[in-house]
Amino acid sequence: MSEASVLNASGSRIAAEYALDLCARVAAFTDVPGTITRLFLSPATRQVHALLSAEMRALGMRVRVDAVGNVRGLYAGAEPDAPVLLMGSHIDTVPDAGAYDGVLGVAVGLALVRSLAGRRMCFAIEIIAFSEEEGIRFRRPFLGSRGLLGELTADDCSLRDGDGVRFAQTVREFGLNPDELSGDLLTPKTFAFLEVHIEQGPVLESVSKPLGVVSSIVGQTRFALTFRGQANHAGTTPMPMRKDALAAAAKWIGFVEETAQNTPGLVATVGNVRVTPGAANVIAGSAEVTLDVRHASDEARWAAVKILLRGAESIAEARGIRVAIVETSEQNAVEMDAVLREGLMRAAGNAGEAVQGMTSGAGHDAMIVARQMPAAMLFVRSPGGISHHASESVLAGDVEAALKVMTALLAELQFESFGRGNTWA
Ligand code: GLV
Ligand code: MN
Ligand code: MN
């Protein structure tokens, strides 16, 4: 076994226990008591920053929080100017989330560094805890990873949250410098990104395998639609004279579901509805709804989006009301790096773990980072296929398997690819 393969059977169990304990400690920090809810740069996020920073320092890492609020820990390589392997995932959550979506990837990264026990490799390892991936607070996902790559625009900076607070102001109030947001925040010589993440679906369980190697991540588009009718008295306004924004939205939501059900490979979701004024005895004046559309084929997704938006317009028109449509996010499908994927498959073989090649229906930071460097993902089975829910879970043995595979991959990067002039550096 190579020097980097530091995890023997009991070592990998201890590393998995550490990772799971860290996930539990992170989960204790929430903006909404009784749930796990952590939005971008919230008070609970500040507590997670303190926890992760302390953990990283204890592991001998150099720690910083970059301008977009990503927590970064650098574990130096054997040489001061060694290339840098980036690993991690996100620490923001959906409302009432589970404990593992995102956080597991950060915890596994730190567990790997911990298992090195001070040994240095020919590359440095940077663990990143992305500040924003879910798109909840500002209705635009991937702000942490886009910030890392220097992709944030003036439009991103002027996004407003539900309280009207701008993105750039949130950054400033957290104590960070929004003037640095447009810069490239990557550590020089970063050569690849690896993200360990729960699968968030039922595939691995259905094939009885603990781990998956992601081949590609489906594209996704998100919109905010506002149906605007006329608020009026619920008792006195005859049915033919109403301009009910919520009834229009409801009809369209049914159309969205039906269209997706009848289009192979398409998933489309209206996950949030805000009704104004929102009273039992008032006809809805406006209904603001979200739309999330995904398909493995970008062309099929774009075609579906056209149909769904035209549907909204014609439903509104038929009722004499208006609909305003704003695109909030658009990401094409992304292939994961073939060399790293093969490396993960080989590493799994070397570690004696069963892996399944698979597509990801969920969006991930890796799909953004892949724009600037080779990126790959290792999935960990999600019991019951449940995610974005409080009952999301992982099996300790599966986390242990992921740690073994990642350790074997690090060994390969250390002793094979780099030693023989790798193509990634
Ligand atoms: C991220 O969780 C997504 O929405 O796919
Ligand atoms: Mn998620
Ligand atoms: Mn996630």
Short mmCIF file of N, CA and C and ligand atoms in Angstrom, two decimals, residues 89-92 100-103 133-134 195-198 200 362-365 377 387-388 392, ligand 3:
data_model
loop_
_atom_site.label_atom_id
_atom_site.label_comp_id
_atom_site.label_asym_id
_atom_site.label_seq_id
_atom_site.Cartn_x
_atom_site.Cartn_y
_atom_site.Cartn_z
N SER A 89 -17.77 20.85 -0.73
CA SER A 89 -19.16 20.98 -1.18
C SER A 89 -19.75 22.16 -0.42
N HIS A 90 -21.06 22.23 -0.31
CA HIS A 90 -21.67 23.46 0.24
C HIS A 90 -22.21 23.28 1.66
N ILE A 91 -22.36 24.41 2.36
CA ILE A 91 -22.87 24.36 3.75
C ILE A 91 -24.20 25.09 3.91
N ASP A 92 -24.75 25.66 2.82
CA ASP A 92 -26.11 26.21 2.93
C ASP A 92 -27.10 25.07 2.73
N TYR A 100 -26.93 16.15 5.64
CA TYR A 100 -25.81 15.65 4.83
C TYR A 100 -25.65 16.31 3.46
N ASP A 101 -26.72 16.86 2.91
CA ASP A 101 -26.64 17.48 1.58
C ASP A 101 -25.60 18.60 1.63
N GLY A 102 -24.49 18.39 0.95
CA GLY A 102 -23.42 19.38 0.96
C GLY A 102 -22.41 19.15 2.06
N VAL A 103 -22.90 19.19 3.30
CA VAL A 103 -21.98 19.14 4.46
C VAL A 103 -21.14 17.86 4.45
N GLU A 133 -25.26 27.21 -2.54
CA GLU A 133 -25.47 26.33 -3.68
C GLU A 133 -26.95 26.17 -4.01
N GLU A 134 -27.79 26.29 -2.99
CA GLU A 134 -29.20 25.89 -3.16
C GLU A 134 -30.07 26.93 -3.85
N GLU A 195 -15.77 16.34 -5.52
CA GLU A 195 -16.90 16.59 -4.61
C GLU A 195 -17.54 15.25 -4.23
N VAL A 196 -17.53 14.97 -2.95
CA VAL A 196 -18.27 13.81 -2.42
C VAL A 196 -19.63 14.35 -1.98
N HIS A 197 -20.70 13.64 -2.33
CA HIS A 197 -22.05 14.16 -2.05
C HIS A 197 -23.00 12.98 -1.90
N ILE A 198 -24.01 13.14 -1.09
CA ILE A 198 -25.04 12.11 -1.04
C ILE A 198 -25.75 12.07 -2.40
N GLN A 200 -28.93 11.59 -3.12
CA GLN A 200 -30.21 12.31 -3.09
C GLN A 200 -31.27 11.67 -3.96
N ALA A 362 -29.56 16.02 -9.60
CA ALA A 362 -29.42 17.21 -8.74
C ALA A 362 -28.30 18.07 -9.27
N GLY A 363 -28.39 19.36 -9.01
CA GLY A 363 -27.31 20.27 -9.37
C GLY A 363 -26.23 20.24 -8.30
N HIS A 364 -25.00 20.50 -8.67
CA HIS A 364 -23.90 20.48 -7.71
C HIS A 364 -22.85 21.52 -8.07
N ASP A 365 -22.08 21.93 -7.05
CA ASP A 365 -21.01 22.89 -7.30
C ASP A 365 -20.03 22.38 -8.35
N MET A 377 -17.24 13.71 -9.26
CA MET A 377 -18.06 13.53 -8.05
C MET A 377 -18.20 12.08 -7.68
N SER A 387 -34.01 13.01 0.19
CA SER A 387 -33.13 14.17 0.39
C SER A 387 -33.97 15.44 0.34
N HIS A 388 -33.33 16.58 0.68
CA HIS A 388 -34.06 17.84 0.82
C HIS A 388 -35.22 17.63 1.79
N GLU A 392 -33.42 12.79 5.63
CA GLU A 392 -32.25 12.43 4.81
C GLU A 392 -31.21 11.73 5.71
MN MN B 3 -26.13 19.58 -2.43
#
